JSON list of C-alpha atoms in Angstrom, two decimals:
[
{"chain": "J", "resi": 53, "resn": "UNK", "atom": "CA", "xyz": [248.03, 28.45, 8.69]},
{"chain": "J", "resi": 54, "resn": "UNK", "atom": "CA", "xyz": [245.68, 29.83, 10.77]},
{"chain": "J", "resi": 55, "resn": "UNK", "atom": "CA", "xyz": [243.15, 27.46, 11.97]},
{"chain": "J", "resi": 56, "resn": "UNK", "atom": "CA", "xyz": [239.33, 28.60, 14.13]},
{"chain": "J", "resi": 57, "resn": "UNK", "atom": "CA", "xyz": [237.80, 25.49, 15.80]},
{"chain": "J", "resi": 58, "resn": "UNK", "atom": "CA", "xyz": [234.62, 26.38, 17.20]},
{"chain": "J", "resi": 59, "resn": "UNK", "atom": "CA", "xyz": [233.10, 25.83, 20.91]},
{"chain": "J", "resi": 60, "resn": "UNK", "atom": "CA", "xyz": [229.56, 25.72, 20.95]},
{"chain": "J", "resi": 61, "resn": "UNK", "atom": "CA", "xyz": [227.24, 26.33, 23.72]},
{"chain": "J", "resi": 62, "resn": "UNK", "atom": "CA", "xyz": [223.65, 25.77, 22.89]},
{"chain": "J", "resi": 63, "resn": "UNK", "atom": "CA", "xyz": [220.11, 26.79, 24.89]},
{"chain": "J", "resi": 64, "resn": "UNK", "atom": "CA", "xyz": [221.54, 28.28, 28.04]},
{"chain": "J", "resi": 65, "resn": "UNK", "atom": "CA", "xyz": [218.09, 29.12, 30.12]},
{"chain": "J", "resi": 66, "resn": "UNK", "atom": "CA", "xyz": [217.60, 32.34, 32.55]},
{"chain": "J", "resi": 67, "resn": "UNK", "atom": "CA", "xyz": [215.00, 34.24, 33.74]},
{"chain": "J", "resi": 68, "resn": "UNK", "atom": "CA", "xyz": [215.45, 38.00, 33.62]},
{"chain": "J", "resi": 69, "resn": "UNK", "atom": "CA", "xyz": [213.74, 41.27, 32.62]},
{"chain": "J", "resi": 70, "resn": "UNK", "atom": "CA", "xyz": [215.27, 42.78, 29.49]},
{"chain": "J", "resi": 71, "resn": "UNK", "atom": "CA", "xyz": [212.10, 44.33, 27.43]},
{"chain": "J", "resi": 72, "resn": "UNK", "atom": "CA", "xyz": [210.84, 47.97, 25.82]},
{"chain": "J", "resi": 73, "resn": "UNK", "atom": "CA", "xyz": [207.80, 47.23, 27.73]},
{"chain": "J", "resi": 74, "resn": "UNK", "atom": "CA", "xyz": [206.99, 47.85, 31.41]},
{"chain": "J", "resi": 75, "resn": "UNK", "atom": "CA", "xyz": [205.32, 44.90, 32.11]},
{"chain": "J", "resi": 76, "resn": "UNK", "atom": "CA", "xyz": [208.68, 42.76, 30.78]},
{"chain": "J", "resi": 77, "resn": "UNK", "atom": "CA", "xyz": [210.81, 44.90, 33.38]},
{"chain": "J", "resi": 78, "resn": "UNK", "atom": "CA", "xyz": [208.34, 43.67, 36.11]},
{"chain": "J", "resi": 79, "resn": "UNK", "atom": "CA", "xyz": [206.73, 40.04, 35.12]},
{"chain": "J", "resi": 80, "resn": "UNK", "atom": "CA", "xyz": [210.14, 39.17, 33.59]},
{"chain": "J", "resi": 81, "resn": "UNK", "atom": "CA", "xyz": [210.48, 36.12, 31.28]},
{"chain": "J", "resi": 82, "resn": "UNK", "atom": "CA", "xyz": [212.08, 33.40, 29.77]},
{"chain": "J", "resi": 83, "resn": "UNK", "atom": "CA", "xyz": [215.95, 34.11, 27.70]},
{"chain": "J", "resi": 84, "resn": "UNK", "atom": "CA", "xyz": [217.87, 31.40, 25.40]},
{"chain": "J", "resi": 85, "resn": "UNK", "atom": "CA", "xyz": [221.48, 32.44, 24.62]},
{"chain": "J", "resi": 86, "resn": "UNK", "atom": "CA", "xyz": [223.35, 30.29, 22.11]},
{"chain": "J", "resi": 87, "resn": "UNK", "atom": "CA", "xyz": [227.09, 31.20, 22.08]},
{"chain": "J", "resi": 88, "resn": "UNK", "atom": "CA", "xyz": [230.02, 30.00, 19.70]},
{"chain": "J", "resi": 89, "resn": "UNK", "atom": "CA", "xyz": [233.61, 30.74, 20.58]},
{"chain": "J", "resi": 90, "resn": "UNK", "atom": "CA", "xyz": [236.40, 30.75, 17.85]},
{"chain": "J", "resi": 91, "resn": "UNK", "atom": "CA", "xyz": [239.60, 29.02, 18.85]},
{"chain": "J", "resi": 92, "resn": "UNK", "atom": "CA", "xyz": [242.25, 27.37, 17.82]},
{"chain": "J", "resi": 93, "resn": "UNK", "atom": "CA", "xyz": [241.56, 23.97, 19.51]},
{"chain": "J", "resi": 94, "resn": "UNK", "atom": "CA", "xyz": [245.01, 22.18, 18.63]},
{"chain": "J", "resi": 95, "resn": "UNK", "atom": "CA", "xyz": [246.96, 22.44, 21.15]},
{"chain": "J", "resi": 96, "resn": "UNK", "atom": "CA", "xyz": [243.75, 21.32, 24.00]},
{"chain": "J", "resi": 97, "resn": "UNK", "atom": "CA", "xyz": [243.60, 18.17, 21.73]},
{"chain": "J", "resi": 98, "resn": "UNK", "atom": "CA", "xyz": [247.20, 17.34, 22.54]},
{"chain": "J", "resi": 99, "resn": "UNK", "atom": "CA", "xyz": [247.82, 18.07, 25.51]},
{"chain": "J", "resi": 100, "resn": "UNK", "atom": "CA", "xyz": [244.20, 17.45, 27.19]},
{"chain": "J", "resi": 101, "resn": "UNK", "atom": "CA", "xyz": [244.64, 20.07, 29.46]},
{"chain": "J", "resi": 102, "resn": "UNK", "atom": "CA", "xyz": [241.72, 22.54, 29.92]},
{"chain": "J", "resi": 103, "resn": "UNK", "atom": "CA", "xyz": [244.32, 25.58, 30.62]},
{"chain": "J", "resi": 104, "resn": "UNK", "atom": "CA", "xyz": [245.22, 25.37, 26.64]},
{"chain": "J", "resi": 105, "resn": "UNK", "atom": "CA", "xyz": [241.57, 26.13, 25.83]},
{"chain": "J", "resi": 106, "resn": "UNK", "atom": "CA", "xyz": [238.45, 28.17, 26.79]},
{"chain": "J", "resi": 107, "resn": "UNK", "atom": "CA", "xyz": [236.84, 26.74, 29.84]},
{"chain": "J", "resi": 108, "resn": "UNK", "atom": "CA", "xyz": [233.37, 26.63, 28.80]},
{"chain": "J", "resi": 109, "resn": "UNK", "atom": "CA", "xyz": [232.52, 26.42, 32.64]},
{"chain": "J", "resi": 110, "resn": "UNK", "atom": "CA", "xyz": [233.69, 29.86, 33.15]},
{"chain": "J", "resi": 111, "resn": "UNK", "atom": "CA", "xyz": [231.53, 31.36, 29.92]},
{"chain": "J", "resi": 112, "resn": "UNK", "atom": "CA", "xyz": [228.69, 30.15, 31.04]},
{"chain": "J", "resi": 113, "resn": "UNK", "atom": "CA", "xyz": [229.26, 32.42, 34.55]},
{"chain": "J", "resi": 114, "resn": "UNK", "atom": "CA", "xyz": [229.84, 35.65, 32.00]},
{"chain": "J", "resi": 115, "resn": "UNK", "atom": "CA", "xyz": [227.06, 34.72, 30.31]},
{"chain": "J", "resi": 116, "resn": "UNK", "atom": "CA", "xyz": [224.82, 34.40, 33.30]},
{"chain": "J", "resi": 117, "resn": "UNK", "atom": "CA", "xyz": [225.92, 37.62, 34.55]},
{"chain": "J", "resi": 118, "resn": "UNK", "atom": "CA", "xyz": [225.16, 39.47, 31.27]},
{"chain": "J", "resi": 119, "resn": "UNK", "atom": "CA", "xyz": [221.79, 38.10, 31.37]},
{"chain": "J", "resi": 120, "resn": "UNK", "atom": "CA", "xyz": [220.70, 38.25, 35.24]},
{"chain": "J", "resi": 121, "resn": "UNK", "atom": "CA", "xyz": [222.57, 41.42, 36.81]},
{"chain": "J", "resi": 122, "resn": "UNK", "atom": "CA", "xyz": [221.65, 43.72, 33.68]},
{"chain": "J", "resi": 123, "resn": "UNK", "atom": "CA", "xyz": [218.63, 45.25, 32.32]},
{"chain": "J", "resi": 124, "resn": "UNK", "atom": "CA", "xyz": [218.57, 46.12, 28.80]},
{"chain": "J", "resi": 125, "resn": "UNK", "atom": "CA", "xyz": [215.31, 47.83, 26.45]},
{"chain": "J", "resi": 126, "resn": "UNK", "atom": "CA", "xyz": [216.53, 44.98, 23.64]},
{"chain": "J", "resi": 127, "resn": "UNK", "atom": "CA", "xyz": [217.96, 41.88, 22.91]},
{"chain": "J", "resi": 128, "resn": "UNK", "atom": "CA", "xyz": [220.90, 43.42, 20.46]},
{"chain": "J", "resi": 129, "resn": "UNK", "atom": "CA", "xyz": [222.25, 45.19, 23.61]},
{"chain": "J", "resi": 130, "resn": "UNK", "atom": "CA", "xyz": [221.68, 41.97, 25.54]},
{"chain": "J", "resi": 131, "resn": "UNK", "atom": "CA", "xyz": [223.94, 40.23, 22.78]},
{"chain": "J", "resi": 132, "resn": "UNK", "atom": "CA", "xyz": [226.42, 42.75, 22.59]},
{"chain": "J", "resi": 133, "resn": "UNK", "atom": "CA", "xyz": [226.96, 43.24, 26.12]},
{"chain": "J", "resi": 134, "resn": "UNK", "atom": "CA", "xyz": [227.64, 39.17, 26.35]},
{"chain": "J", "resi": 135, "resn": "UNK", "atom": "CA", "xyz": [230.33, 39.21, 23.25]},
{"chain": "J", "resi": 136, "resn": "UNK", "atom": "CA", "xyz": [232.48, 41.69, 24.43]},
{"chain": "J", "resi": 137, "resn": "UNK", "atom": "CA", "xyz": [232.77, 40.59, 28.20]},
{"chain": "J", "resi": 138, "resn": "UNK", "atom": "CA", "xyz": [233.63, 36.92, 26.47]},
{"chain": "J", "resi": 139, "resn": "UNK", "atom": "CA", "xyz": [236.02, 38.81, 23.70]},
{"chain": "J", "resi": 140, "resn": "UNK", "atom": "CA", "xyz": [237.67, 40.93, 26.51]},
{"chain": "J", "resi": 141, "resn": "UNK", "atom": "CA", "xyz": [238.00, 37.69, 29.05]},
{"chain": "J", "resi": 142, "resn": "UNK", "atom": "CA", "xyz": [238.92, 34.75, 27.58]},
{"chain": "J", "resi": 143, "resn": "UNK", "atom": "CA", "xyz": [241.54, 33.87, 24.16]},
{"chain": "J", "resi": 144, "resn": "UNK", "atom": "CA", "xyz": [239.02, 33.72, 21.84]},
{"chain": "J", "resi": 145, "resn": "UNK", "atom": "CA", "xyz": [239.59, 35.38, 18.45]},
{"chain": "J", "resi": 146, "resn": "UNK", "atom": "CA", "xyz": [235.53, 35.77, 17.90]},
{"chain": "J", "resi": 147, "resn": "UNK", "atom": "CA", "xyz": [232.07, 35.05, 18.93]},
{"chain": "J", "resi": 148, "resn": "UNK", "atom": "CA", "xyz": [228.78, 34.13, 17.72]},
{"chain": "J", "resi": 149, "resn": "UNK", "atom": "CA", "xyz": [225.96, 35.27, 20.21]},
{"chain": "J", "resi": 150, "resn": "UNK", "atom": "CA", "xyz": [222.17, 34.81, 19.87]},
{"chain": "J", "resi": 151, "resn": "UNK", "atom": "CA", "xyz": [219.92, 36.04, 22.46]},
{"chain": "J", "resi": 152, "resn": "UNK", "atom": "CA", "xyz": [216.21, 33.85, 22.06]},
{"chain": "J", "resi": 153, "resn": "UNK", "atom": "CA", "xyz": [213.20, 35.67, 23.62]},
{"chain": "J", "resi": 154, "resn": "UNK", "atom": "CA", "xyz": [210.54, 33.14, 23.19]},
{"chain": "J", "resi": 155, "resn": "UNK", "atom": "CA", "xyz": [207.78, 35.15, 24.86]},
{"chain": "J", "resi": 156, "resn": "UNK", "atom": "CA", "xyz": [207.98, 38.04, 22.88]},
{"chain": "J", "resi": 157, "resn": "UNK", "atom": "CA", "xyz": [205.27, 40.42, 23.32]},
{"chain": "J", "resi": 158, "resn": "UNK", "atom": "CA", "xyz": [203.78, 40.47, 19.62]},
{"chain": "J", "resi": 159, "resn": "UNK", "atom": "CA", "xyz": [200.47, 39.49, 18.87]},
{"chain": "J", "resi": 160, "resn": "UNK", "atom": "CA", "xyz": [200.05, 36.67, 17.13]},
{"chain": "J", "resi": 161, "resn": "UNK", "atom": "CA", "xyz": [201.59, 32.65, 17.28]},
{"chain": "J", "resi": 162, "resn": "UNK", "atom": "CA", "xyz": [205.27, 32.93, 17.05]},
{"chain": "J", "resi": 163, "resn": "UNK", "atom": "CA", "xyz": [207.78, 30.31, 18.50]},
{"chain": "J", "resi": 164, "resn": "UNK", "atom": "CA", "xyz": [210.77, 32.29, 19.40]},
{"chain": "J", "resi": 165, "resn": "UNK", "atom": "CA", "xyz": [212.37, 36.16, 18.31]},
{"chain": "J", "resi": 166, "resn": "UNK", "atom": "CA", "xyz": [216.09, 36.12, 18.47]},
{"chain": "J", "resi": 167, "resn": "UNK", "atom": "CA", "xyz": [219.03, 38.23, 17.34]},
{"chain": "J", "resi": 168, "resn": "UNK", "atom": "CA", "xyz": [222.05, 36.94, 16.13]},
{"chain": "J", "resi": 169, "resn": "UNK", "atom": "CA", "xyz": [225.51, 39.30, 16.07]},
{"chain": "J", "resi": 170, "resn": "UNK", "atom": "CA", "xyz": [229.35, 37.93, 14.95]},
{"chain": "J", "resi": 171, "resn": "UNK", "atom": "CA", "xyz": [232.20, 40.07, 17.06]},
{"chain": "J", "resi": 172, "resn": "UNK", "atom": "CA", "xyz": [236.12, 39.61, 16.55]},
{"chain": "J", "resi": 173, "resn": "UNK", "atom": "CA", "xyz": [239.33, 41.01, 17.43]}
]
């Protein structure tokens, strides 16, 4: 039986400049990224040993590196670009990535714009 326990890792913060506009790529602005990793957790329960999981630790660093060394026109590049460093570094058999952009540039009273993409093996 093949089990998928789920990591979750929920509001990491960064400031960056991903954006169509000009004005994103040089004032810059707030990003959320919510990430969930699909694992088998069982053996990490047993044992308690963090080498028989995903060391959410060293995610986080991916993820931060996605989000601060690159430059991307949208968000969906921004997501995709963070699920397959995470698929192609760590045991995970899939991801859940959404990339917030709470300042959006759209007129009008919004509270966040996000996109949302699933990737597997």
């Amino acid at each position: 039986m093949s089990e998928l326990d789920v990591i979750h890792l929920r509001g990491l913060e960064f400031y960056s400049y991903h954006g169509v506009l000009p004005e994103e790529n040089i004032l810059g602005q707030r990003f959320l990224i919510d990430m969930d990793l699909f694992h088998n957790l069982r053996q990490a329960g047993f044992s308690d040993r963090v080498e028989d999981t995903i060391h959410y630790g060293e995610v986080y660093q991916v993820i931060k590196a996605c989000v601060t060394e690159g430059r991307y026109l949208l968000i969906e590049r921004l997501a995709e670009e963070i699920a397959q460093r995470v698929l192609g570094q760590f045991a995970c058999e899939s991801v859940r990535v959404e990339v917030h952009k709470p300042q959006a540039p759209i007129p009008g009273i919004i509270r966040d714009v996000s996109a949302e993409i699933w990737r597997g093996r």
